[in-house]
XYZ file of C-alpha atoms in Angstrom:
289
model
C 89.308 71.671 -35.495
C 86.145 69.864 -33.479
C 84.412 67.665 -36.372
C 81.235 68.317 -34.749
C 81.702 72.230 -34.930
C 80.183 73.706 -38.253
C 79.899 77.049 -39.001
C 76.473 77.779 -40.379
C 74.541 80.699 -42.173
C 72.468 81.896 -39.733
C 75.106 82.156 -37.341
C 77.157 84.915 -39.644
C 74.767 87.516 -38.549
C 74.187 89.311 -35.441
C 71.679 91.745 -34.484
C 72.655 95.307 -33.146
C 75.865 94.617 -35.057
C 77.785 96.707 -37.900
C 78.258 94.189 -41.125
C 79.802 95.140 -44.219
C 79.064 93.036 -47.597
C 81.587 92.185 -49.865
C 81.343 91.515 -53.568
C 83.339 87.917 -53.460
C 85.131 87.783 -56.366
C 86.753 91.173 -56.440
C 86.410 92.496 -52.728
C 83.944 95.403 -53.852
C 82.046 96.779 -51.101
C 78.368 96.449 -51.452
C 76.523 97.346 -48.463
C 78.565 99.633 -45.739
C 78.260 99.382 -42.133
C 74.749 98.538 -41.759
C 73.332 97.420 -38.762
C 70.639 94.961 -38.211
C 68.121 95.663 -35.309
C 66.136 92.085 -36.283
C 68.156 89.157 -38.295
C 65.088 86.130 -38.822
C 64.765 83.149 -40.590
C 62.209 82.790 -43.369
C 60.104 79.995 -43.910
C 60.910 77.561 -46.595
C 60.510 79.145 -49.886
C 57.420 76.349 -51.057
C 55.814 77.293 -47.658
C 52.567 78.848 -49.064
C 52.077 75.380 -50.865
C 51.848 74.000 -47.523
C 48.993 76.667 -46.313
C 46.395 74.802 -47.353
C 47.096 71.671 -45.388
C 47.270 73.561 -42.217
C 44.485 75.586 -42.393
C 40.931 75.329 -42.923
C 39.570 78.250 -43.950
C 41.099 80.479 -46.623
C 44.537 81.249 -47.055
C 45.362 83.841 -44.509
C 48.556 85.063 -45.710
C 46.976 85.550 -49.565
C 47.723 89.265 -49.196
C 50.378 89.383 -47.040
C 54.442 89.269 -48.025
C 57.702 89.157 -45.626
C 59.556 91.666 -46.402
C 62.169 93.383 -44.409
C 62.045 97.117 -42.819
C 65.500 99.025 -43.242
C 66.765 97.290 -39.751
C 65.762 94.038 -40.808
C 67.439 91.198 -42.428
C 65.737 87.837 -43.131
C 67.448 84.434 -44.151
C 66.320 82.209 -46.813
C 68.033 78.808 -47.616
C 70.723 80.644 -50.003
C 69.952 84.854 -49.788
C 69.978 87.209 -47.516
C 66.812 89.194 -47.817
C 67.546 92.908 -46.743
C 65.616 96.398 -47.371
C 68.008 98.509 -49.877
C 67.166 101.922 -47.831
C 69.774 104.325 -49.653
C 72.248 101.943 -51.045
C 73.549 103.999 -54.129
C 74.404 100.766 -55.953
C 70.717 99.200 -56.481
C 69.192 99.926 -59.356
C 65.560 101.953 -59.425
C 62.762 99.551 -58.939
C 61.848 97.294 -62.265
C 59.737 98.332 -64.385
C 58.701 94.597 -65.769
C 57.390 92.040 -63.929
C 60.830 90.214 -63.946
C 63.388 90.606 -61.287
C 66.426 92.967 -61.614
C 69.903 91.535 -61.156
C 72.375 93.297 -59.230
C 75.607 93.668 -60.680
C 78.944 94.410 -58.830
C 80.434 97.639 -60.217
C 83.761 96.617 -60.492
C 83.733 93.386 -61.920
C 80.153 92.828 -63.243
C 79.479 89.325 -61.300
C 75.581 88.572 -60.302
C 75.098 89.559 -56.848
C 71.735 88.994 -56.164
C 68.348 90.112 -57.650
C 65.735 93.315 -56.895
C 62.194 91.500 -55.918
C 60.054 94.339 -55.201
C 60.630 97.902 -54.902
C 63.255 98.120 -52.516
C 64.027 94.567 -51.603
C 67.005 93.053 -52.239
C 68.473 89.708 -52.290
C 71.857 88.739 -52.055
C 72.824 84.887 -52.676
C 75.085 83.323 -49.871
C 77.285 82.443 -52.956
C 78.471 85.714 -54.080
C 78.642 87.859 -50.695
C 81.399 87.729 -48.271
C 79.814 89.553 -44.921
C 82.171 90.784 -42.490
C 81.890 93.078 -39.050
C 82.439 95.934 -40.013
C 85.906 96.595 -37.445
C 87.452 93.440 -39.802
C 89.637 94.036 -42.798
C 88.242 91.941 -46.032
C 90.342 88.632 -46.484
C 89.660 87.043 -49.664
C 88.853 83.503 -50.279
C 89.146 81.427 -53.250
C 86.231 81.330 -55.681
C 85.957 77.803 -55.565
C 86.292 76.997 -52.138
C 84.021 79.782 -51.500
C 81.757 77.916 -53.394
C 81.873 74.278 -52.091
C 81.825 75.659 -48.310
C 78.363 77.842 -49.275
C 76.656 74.884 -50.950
C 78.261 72.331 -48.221
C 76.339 74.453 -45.457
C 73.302 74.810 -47.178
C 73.174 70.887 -47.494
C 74.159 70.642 -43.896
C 71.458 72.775 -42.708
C 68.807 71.684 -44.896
C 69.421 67.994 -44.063
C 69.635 68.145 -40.185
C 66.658 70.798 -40.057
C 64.228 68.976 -42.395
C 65.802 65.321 -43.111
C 66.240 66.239 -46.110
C 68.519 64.451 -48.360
C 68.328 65.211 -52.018
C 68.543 68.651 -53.569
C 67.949 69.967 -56.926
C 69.889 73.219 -58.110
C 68.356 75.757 -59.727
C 70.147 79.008 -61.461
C 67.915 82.245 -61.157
C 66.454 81.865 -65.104
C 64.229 78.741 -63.352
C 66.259 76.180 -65.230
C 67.673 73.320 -63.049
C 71.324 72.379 -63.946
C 72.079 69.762 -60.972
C 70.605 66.836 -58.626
C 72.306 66.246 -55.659
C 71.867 63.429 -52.737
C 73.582 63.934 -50.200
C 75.379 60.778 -48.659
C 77.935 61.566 -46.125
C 77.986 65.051 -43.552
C 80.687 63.746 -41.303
C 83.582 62.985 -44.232
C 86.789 63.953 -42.612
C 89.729 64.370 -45.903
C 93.901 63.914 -45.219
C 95.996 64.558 -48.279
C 99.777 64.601 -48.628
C 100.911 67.996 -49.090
C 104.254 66.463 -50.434
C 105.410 67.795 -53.800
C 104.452 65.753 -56.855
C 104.615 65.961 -60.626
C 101.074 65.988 -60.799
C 101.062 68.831 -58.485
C 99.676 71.065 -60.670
C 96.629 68.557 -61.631
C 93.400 69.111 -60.296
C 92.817 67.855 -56.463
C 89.953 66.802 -54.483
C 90.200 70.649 -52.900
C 90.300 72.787 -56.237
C 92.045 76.001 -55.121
C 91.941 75.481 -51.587
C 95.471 76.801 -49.991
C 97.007 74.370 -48.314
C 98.615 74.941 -44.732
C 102.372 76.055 -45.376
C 103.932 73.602 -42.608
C 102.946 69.844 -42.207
C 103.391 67.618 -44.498
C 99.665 66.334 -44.220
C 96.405 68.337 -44.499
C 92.723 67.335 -43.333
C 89.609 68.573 -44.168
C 86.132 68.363 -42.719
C 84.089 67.470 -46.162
C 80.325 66.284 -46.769
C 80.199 63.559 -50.049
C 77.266 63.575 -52.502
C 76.383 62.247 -55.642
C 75.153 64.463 -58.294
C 73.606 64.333 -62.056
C 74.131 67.191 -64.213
C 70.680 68.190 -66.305
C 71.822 70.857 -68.825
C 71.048 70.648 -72.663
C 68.408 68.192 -71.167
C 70.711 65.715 -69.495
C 68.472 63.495 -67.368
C 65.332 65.082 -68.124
C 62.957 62.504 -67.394
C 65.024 62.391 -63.585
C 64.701 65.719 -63.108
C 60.692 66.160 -64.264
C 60.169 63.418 -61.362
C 62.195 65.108 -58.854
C 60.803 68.431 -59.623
C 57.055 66.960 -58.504
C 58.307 65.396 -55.111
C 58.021 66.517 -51.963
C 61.480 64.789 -50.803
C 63.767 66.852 -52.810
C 64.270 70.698 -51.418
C 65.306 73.229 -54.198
C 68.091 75.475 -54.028
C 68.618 79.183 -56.127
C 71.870 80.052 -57.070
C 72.697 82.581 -59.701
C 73.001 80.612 -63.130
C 76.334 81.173 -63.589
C 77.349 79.949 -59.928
C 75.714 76.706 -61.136
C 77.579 76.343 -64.024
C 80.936 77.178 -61.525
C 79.785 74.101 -59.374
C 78.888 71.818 -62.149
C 82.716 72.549 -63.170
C 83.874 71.773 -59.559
C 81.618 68.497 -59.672
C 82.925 67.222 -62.624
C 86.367 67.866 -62.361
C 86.010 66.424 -59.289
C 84.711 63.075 -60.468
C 87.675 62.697 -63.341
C 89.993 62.966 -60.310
C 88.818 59.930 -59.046
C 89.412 56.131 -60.475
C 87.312 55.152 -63.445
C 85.656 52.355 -61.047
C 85.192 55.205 -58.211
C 83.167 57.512 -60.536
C 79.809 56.434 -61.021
C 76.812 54.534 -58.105
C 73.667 53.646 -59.481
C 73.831 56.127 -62.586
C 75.117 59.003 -60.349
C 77.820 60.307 -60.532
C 80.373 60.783 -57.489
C 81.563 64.398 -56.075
C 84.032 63.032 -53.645
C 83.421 66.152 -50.812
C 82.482 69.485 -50.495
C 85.434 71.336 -48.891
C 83.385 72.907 -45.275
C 84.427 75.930 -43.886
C 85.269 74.807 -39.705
């Protein structure tokens, strides 16, 4: 496939359209055949920050929220923002100030979180959205994963030339830094059998093609520094306050999952390959073309 053809978040989702969510990891449905009469973007999620530099009186959006109407969904960098209506599965609205998680019935994975009464939001990680005439086809956890993130990046990056990321789980804490160093990385490995075969590859679980005897991928490369139990704190703190780094939410646990994929990523590669200017190297994201 085209290099220059990327499939991107905002594109999965059509107005006047039926969609069906899927719970990734076990194929659970989650929202049936809903239609959307509006699908919009939302504004950064740091955008009120930004109010008082473009206006000069007060803040006119103090008392107002974006929130979706039953036929509405809205996109943030890494959710889908959607009005619950009946759904049977969300839980009544919380009774704390704290957002509710949503849990898939089946097999108990974070699917997103309740943040007001009514309003869900579903991360990009854990949802697979189909039209609703489409059978679900599964995909890998892991190169579920790396394509989700890989977009996000993408988009981010050409939209606001933005370069360096910091991931966030939904408790607040931040477990990775990412810069992102290469969108246009195009992957060939030998799909020959090996004794290391079994090893651990710069694609994780991705299924290779079954004829050929060499596969590519479209890929983006970053570097990355993990910051749990208060790895690279100081890095972090300094990251956290400026205005070049753009923070993505992922469930905590989906953090942890791409921490894994990072690092076992970067003991793949050559002891010499594995670390630039303190960072460490993630070879590529695997992109969905």
């Amino acid at each position: 496939p085209s290099i220059d053809v990327v499939f991107t978040l905002r594109e999965s989702l059509k107005p006047y359209k039926n969609y069906i969510f899927y719970c990734q990891s076990c194929g659970d449905i989650v929202v049936k055949d809903r239609k959307f009469l509006r699908v919009l973007p939302l504004p950064s999620e740091n955008w009120s920050d930004l109010v008082e530099e473009w206006c000069c009186h007060p803040d006119p959006f103090a008392r107002s929220t974006l929130h979706p109407q039953h036929g509405d969904c809205f996109l943030g960098d890494t959710f889908f923002l959607l009005n619950s209506g009946n759904e049977s599965h969300v839980p009544e609205s919380p009774k704390s100030k704290e957002n509710t998680r949503i849990i898939c019935k089946r097999c108990k994975s974070m699917l997103g979180e309740t943040v007001s009464s009514g309003i869900i939001k579903y991360y990009v990680t854990e949802v697979i959205i189909q039209p609703a005439e489409e059978s679900f086809s599964p995909t890998p956890r892991s190169q579920f994963v790396q394509s989700m993130v890989a977009q996000c990046l993408l988009e981010l990056s050409s939209a606001k030339s933005t370069f360096r990321f910091s991931i966030k789980g939904d408790n607040g804490k931040t477990y990775i830094l990412i810069w992102l160093l290469n969108s246009d990385t195009l992957l060939v490995e030998s799909l020959g059998s090996s004794s290391s075969h079994s090893d651990f590859t710069l694609f994780g679980d991705i299924l290779t093609p079954s004829s050929g005897r060499v596969g590519t991928w479209n890929a983006v490369k970053v570097l990355y520094q993990p910051c749990i139990k208060y790895r690279n704190k100081g890095l972090a703190d300094a990251w956290e306050n400026d205005m070049g780094v753009h923070p993505l939410k992922f469930p905590s646990e989906t953090c942890l999952e791409l921490l894994l994929i990072l690092g076992l990523s970067t003991a793949s590669l050559p002891p010499s390959l594995r670390c630039m200017n303190s960072f460490q190297v993630r070879n590529s994201f695997y992109l969905s073309i």
